[in-house]
Each structure stands twice: as C-alpha cells, then as structure tokens.
Tab-separated table of C-alpha atoms and ligand atoms in Angstrom:
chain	number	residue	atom	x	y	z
U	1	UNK	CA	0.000	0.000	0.000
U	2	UNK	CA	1.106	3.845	-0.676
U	3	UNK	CA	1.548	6.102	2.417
U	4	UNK	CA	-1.695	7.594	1.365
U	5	UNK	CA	-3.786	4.698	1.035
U	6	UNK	CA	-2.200	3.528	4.855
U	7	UNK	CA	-2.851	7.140	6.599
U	8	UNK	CA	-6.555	7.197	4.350
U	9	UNK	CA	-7.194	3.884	6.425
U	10	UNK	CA	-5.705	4.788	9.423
U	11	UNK	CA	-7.857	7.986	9.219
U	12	UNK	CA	-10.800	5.874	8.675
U	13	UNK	CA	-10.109	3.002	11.700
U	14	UNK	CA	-9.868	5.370	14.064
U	15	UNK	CA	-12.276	7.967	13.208
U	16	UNK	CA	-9.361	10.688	13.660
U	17	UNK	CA	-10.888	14.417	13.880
U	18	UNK	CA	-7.753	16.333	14.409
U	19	UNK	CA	-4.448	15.483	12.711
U	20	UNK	CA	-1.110	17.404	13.654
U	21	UNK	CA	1.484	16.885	11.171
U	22	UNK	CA	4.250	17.419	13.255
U	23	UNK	CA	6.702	15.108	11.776
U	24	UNK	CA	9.866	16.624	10.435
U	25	UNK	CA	13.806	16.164	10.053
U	26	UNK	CA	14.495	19.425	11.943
U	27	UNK	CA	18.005	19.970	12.777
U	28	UNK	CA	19.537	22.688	10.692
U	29	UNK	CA	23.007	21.391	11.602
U	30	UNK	CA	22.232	18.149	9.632
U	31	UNK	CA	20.428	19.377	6.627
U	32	UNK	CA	23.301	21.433	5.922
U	33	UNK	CA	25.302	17.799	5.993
U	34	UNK	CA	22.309	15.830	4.515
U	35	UNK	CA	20.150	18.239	2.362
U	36	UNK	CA	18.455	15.974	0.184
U	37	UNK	CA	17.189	13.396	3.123
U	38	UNK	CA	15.347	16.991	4.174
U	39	UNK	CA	13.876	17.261	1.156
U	40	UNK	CA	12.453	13.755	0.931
U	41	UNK	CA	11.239	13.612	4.552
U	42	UNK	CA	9.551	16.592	4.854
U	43	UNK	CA	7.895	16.951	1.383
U	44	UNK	CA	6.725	13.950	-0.519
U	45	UNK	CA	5.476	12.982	3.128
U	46	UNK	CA	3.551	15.983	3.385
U	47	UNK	CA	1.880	15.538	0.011
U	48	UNK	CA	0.609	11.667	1.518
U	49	UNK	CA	-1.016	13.017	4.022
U	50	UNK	CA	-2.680	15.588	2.297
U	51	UNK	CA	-3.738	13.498	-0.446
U	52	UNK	CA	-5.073	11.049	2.441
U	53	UNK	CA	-7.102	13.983	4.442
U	54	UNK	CA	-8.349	15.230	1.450
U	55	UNK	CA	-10.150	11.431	0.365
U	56	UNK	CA	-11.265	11.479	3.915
U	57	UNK	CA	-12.792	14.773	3.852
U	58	UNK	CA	-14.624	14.160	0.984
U	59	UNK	CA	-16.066	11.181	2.787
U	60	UNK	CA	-16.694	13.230	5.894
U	61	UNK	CA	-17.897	16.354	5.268
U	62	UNK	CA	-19.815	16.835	8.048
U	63	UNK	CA	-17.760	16.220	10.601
U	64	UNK	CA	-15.524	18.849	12.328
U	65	UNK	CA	-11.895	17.741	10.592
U	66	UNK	CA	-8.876	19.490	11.155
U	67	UNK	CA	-4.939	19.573	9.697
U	68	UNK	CA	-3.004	21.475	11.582
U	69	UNK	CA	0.671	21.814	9.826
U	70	UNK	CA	3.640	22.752	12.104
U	71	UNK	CA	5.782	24.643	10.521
U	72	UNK	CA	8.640	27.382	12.013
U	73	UNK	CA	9.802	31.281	12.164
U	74	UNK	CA	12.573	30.534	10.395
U	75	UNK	CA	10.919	30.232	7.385
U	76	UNK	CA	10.903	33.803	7.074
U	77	UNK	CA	15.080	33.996	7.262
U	78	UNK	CA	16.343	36.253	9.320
U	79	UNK	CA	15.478	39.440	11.214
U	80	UNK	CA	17.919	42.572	10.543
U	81	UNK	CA	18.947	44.981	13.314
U	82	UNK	CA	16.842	48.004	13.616
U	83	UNK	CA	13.872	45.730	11.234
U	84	UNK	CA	10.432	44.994	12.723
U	85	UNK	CA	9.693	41.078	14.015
U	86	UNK	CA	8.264	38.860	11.156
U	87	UNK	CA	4.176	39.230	10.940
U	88	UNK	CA	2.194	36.842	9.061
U	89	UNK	CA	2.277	38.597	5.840
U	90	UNK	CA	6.370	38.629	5.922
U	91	UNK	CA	7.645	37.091	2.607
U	92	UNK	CA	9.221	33.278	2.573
U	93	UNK	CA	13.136	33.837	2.891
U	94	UNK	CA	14.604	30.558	4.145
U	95	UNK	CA	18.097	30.549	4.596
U	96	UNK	CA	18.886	26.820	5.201
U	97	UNK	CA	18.009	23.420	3.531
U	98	UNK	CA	15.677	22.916	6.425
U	99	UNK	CA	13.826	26.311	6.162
U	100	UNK	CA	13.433	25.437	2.584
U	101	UNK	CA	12.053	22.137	2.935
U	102	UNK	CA	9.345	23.549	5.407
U	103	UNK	CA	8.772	26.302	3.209
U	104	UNK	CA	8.187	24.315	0.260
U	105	UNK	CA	5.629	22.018	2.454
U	106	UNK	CA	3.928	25.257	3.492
U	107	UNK	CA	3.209	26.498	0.435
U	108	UNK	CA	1.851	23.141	-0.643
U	109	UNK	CA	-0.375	22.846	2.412
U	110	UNK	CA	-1.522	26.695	1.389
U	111	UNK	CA	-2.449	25.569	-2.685
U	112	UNK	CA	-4.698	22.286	-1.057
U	113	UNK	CA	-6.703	24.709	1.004
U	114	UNK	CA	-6.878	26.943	-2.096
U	115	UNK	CA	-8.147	24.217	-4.542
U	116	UNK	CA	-10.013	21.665	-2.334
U	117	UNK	CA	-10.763	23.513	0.214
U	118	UNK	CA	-9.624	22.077	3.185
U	119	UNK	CA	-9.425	22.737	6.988
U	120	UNK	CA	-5.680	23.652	7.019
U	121	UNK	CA	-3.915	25.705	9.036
U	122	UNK	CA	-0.517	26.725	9.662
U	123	UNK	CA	1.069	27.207	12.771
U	124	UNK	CA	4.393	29.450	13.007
U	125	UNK	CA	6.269	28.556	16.433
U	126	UNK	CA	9.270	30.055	17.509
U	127	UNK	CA	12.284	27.751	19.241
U	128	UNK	CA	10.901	25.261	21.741
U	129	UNK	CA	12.590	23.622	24.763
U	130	UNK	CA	11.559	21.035	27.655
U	131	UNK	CA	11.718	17.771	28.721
U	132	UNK	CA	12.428	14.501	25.521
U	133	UNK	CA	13.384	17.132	23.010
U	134	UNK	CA	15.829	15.552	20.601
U	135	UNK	CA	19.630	15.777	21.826
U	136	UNK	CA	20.852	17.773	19.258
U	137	UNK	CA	18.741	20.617	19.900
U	138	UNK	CA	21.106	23.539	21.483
U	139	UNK	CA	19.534	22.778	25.311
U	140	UNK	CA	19.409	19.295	25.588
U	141	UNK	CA	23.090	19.515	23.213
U	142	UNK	CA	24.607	21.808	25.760
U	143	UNK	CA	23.366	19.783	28.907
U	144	UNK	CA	24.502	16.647	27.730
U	145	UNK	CA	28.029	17.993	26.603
U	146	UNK	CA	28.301	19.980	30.336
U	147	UNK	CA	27.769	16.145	31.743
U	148	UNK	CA	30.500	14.771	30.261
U	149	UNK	CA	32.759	17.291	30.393
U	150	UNK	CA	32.689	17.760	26.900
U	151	UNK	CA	33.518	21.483	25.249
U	152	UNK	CA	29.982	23.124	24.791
U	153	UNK	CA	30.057	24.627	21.843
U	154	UNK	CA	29.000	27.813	20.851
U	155	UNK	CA	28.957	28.909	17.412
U	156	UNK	CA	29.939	32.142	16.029
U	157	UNK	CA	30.345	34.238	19.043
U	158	UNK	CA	26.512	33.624	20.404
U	159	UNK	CA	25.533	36.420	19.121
U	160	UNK	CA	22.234	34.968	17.614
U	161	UNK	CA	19.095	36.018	18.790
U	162	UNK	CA	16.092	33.280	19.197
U	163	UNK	CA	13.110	33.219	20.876
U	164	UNK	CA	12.143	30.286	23.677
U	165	UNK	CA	8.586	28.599	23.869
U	166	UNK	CA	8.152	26.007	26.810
U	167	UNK	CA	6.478	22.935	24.996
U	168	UNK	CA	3.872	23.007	27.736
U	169	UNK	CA	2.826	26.873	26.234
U	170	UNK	CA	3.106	25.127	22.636
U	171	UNK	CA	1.058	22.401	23.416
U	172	UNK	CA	-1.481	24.441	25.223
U	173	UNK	CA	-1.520	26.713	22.208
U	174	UNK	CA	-2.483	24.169	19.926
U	175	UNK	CA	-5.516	22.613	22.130
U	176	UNK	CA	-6.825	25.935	22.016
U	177	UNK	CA	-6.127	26.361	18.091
U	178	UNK	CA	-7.972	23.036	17.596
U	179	UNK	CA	-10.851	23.800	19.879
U	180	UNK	CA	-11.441	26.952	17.840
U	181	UNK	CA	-14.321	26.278	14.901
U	182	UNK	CA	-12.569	28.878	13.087
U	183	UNK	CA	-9.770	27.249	10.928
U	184	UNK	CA	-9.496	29.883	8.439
U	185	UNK	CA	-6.180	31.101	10.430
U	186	UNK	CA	-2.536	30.178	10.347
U	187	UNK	CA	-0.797	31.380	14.032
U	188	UNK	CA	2.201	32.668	15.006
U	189	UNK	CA	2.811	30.706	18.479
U	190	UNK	CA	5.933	33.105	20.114
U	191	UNK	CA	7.084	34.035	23.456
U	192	UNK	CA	8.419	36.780	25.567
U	193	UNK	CA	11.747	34.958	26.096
U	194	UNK	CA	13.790	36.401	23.914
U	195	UNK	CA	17.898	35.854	24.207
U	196	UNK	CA	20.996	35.682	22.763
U	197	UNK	CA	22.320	31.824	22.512
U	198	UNK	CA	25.553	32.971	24.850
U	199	UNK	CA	23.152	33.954	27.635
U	200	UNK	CA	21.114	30.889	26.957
U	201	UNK	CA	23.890	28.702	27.263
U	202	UNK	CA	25.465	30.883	30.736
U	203	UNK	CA	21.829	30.618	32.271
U	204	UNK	CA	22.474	26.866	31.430
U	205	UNK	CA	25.616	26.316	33.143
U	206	UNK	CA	24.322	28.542	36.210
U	207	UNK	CA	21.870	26.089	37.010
U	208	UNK	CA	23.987	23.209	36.380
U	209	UNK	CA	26.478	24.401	38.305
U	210	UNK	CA	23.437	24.769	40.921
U	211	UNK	CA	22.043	21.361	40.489
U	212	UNK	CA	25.605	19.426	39.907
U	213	UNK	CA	27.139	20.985	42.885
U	214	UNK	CA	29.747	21.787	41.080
U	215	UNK	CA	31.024	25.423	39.739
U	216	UNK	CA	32.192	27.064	36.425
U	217	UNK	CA	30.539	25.165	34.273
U	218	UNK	CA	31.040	27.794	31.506
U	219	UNK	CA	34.418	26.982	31.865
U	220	UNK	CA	33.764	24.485	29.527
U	221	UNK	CA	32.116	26.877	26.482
U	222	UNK	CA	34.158	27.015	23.354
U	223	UNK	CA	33.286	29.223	20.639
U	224	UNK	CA	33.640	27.299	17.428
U	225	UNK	CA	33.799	28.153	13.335
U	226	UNK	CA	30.038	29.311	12.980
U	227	UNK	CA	26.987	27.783	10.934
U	228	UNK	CA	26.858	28.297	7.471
U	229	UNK	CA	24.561	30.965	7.043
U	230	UNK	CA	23.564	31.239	10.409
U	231	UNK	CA	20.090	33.248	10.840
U	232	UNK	CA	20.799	36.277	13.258
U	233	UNK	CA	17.780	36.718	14.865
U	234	UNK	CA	14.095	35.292	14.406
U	235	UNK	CA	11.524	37.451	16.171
U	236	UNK	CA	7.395	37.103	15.340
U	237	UNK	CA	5.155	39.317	16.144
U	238	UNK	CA	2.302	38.538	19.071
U	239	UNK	CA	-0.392	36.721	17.251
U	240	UNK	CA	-3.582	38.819	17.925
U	241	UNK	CA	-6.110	35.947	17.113
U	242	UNK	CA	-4.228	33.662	19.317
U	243	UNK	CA	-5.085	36.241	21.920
U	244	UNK	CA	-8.538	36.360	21.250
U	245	UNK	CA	-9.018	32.391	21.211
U	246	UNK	CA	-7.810	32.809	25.459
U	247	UNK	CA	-3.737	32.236	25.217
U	248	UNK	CA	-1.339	33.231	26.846
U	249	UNK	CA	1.953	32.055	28.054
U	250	UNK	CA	2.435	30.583	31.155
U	251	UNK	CA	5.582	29.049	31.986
U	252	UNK	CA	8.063	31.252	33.549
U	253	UNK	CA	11.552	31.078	31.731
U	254	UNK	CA	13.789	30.604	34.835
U	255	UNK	CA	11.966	28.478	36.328
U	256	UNK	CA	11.009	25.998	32.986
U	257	UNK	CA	14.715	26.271	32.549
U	258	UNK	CA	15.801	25.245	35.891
U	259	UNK	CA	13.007	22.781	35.483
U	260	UNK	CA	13.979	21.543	32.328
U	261	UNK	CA	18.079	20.873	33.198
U	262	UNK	CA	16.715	18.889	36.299
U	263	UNK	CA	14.501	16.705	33.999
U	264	UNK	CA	17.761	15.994	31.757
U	265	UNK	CA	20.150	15.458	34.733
U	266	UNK	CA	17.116	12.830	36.393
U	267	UNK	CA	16.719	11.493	33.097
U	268	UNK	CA	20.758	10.997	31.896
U	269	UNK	CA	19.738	7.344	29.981
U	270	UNK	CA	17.753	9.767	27.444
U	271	UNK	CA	21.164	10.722	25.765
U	272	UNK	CA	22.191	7.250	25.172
U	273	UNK	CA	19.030	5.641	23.182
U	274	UNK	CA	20.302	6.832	20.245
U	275	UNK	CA	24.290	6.060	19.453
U	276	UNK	CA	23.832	8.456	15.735
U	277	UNK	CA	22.845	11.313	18.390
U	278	UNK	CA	25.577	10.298	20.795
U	279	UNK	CA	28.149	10.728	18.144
U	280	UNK	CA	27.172	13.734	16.303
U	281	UNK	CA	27.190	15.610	19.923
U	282	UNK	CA	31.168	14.687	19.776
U	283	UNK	CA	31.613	16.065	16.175
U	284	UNK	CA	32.850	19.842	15.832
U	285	UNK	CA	31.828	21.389	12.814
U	286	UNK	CA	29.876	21.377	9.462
U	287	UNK	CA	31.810	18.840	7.390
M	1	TYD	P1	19.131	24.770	17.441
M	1	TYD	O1	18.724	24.196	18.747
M	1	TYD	O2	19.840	23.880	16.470
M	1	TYD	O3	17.827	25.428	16.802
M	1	TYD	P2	17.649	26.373	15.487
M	1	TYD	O4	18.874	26.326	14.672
M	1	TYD	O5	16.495	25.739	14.828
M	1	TYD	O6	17.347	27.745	16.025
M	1	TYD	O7	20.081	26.001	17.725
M	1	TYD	C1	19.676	27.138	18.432
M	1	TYD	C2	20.755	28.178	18.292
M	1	TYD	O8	21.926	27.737	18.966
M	1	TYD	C3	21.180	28.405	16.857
M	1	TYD	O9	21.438	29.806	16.666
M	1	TYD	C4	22.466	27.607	16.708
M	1	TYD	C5	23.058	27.647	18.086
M	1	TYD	N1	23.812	26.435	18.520
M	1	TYD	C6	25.066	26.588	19.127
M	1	TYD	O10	25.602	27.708	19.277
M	1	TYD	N2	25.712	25.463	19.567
M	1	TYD	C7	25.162	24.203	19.427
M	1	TYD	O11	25.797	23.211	19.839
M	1	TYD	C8	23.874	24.066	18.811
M	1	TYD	C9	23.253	22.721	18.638
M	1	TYD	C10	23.230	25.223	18.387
C-alpha cells in the first residue's frame, strides 16, 4: 500500500478528527550535511497526508476535521537589526536546507486549502525547549556535553538572537487552536523569552552548576567556526487571534529552565538511546 492509502485507512479506523502533522527532520546542523534526506522527509510525506485527508474529507464532510501543519519562524530567514519582528504577511526567505524544505511544504499545504478547500492551518512557532526534546537541539546539546565534560560549543560568538517557547505553552496553544471552529487562520505561536544563545547557554551552566554541585561550568564553552549561514535573529510578532481564542503564556523562563536541566540530569539514559545522536554531539563542525 502507498503512504496515502495507509494514513486514508488509518484515518478511517480510528475515526481521527484532528491530525497534527508534526513530523519533520528538523536539525539545521544536519540538513546542511544531509540536504536531500530533508527534502524527501519533509515533502513527498507531506503531500501523503494531504492526499489522504483530502479522500477522507470528501467522505466526511460533516464532521468537524482538522490539519493542523507545524511549521517554524525561520521560514521567514532572518530578522535585521533596527527591522520589525516577522508578521504573518512577511515574505518566505529561508536561509537553510531545512527552512526550505518547510517552506516548500507550506506552500503546498496553502495551494490544497486553495483548490479543495480544506481545513488547514498553519502554525508558526518560535524555538521550543523542555523535557524529551531531541539531543541535538542547542539545550538538551549543551546539557549533555556539560555532563561529560565535553567542550559546549557555541557557534559564532553567540551572538544569535532566538526566541524560547516552553512545549507546555506550545502544546497548550495548539488545544486551544484546535478547539477553535474557526480554521481559516494560520498562528504565530511566540514568546516573551527572547535571548541571545551565549546567555542561553550561561543561564544553562548557572543552574547546572546549581544542580551538579559543582562550579564554572562555563568553563567548559568554546566558541567554534560558525553555521553556514547562520540566521541572526528570528523574532514574530504577538499573534492577535491567538489572543482572542484565550492564550497566553504561562511558563516562567527561569523556572522551565531550571526545570527543564533537572529533567535531563534525572533522566541521563535519554542521551544514550540513540548512538547516531551520541556521536554527532562529539563532532565539531559542518563537514
Ligand atoms: P538549534 O537548537 O539547532 O535550533 P535552530 O537552529 O532551529 O534555532 O540552535 C539554536 C541556536 O543555537 C542556533 O542559533 C544555533 C546555536 N547552537 C550553538 O551555538 N551550539 C550548538 O551546539 C547548537 C546545537 C546550536
């Protein structure tokens, strides 16, 4: 059977309502070693399951169906000194194989609620962090290299500006997306944390020094040869409808930091399920 035909079925079987396509190869570091696998898995993928919803629909029309399609800020490239956060009119301008590949699957999502008119949306959502996030994300990277002694890297000179969601404010952003009847939206999901990766990663090795006992962590931070065209900053703007549907953010940054390191440190076997994750955290550089 195709991937269509299986999802169609699965879609069926279980009498799904809401679908969240969350599924993605997401690490910017690796599409800039692996560019094509990006392409593959977060495309053609996308087209399956839209083909699949779209059958379903049709069979279902009555029913309240939703596809919610998580894409990223980055998308929109980079934010220039002095320039105004992206809005959700700002123009596509991806800057790595990644962005691109989301990009493209965004557009495609856009041209199926266009023609067939589907209940699509698009949600925008800035840098997450928390607890099972994939190890070679810059938090759960940084934590695992301070355990082992390992130099954390830093690349460029941390200059780069991003903007941190707890997954707990994501995930509560998207029950209240998908218990809103109106799905003519796409959503920015952003936060008020907004930092530069150095302080990130010194706020990191504070509380590990805290919660290791142990002090000058950030002895350990090396500033390496820099990402290929590294975004500088990504920045949204507050997403008004969001507002109006009753979010708001709730986790405090210190403290779902703090939390978040003590979930890593309690949960040190998380780092070793996967040995491909293991060894890319002990690789320098973009080769
Ligand atoms: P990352 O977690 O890969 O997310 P994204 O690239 O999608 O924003 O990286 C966050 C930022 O941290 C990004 O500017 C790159 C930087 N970074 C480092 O400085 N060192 C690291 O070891 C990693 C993984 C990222």
């Amino acid at each position: 059977l195709s991937s269509e035909r299986k999802l169609f079925n699965w879609f069926r079987k279980y009498k799904i309502n809401y679908i969240l396509h969350l599924a993605a190869e997401t690490h910017v570091d690796r599409s800039i070693t692996n560019p094509s696998q990006f392409i593959k898995s977060n495309i053609d993928p996308t087209v399956a399951l839209l083909g699949a919803f779209q059958k379903y629909h049709h069979l279902n029309k009555k029913r309240d169906l939703r596809l919610i399609y998580f894409s990223t800020d980055e998308v929109f490239g980079s934010v220039s000194k002095g320039s105004k956060p992206f809005n959700i009119n700002s123009k596509l301008d991806p800057s790595s194989p990644y962005s691109s590949s989301k990009a493209a699957a965004g557009l495609i999502i856009k041209s199926w609620r266009k023609t067939y008119n589907l209940p699509l949306s698009i949600v925008y959502c800035c840098n997450n962090y928390g607890p099972f996030q994939n190890a070679e994300k810059l938090i759960p990277a940084t934590i695992f290299r301070a355990i082992h002694s390992m130099p954390i890297l830093v690349y460029g000179k941390g200059k780069q500006i991003r903007t941190w969601i707890h997954v707990d404010d994501t995930v509560s952003a998207i029950y209240k997306i998908l218990k809103n009847k109106n799905y003519n939206f796409d959503y920015f999901i952003t936060s008020k944390n907004v930092f530069k990766n150095i302080d990130c990663i010194q706020l990191l090795c504070k509380f590990l020094d805290k919660l290791t006992h142990k002090s000058n962590i950030n002895k350990l931070i090396k500033f390496t040869e820099d990402r290929p065209a590294h975004d500088e900053a990504y920045l949204m703007e507050d997403d008004l409808n969001l507002k109006k549907i009753g979010w708001a953010e709730d986790v405090d940054f210190n403290n779902g930091m703090l939390k978040t390191v003590e979930w890593y440190l309690d949960n040190i076997d998380y780092f070793l399920d996967s040995k491909k994750t293991y060894k890319s955290l002990l690789k320098v550089g973009f080769k």
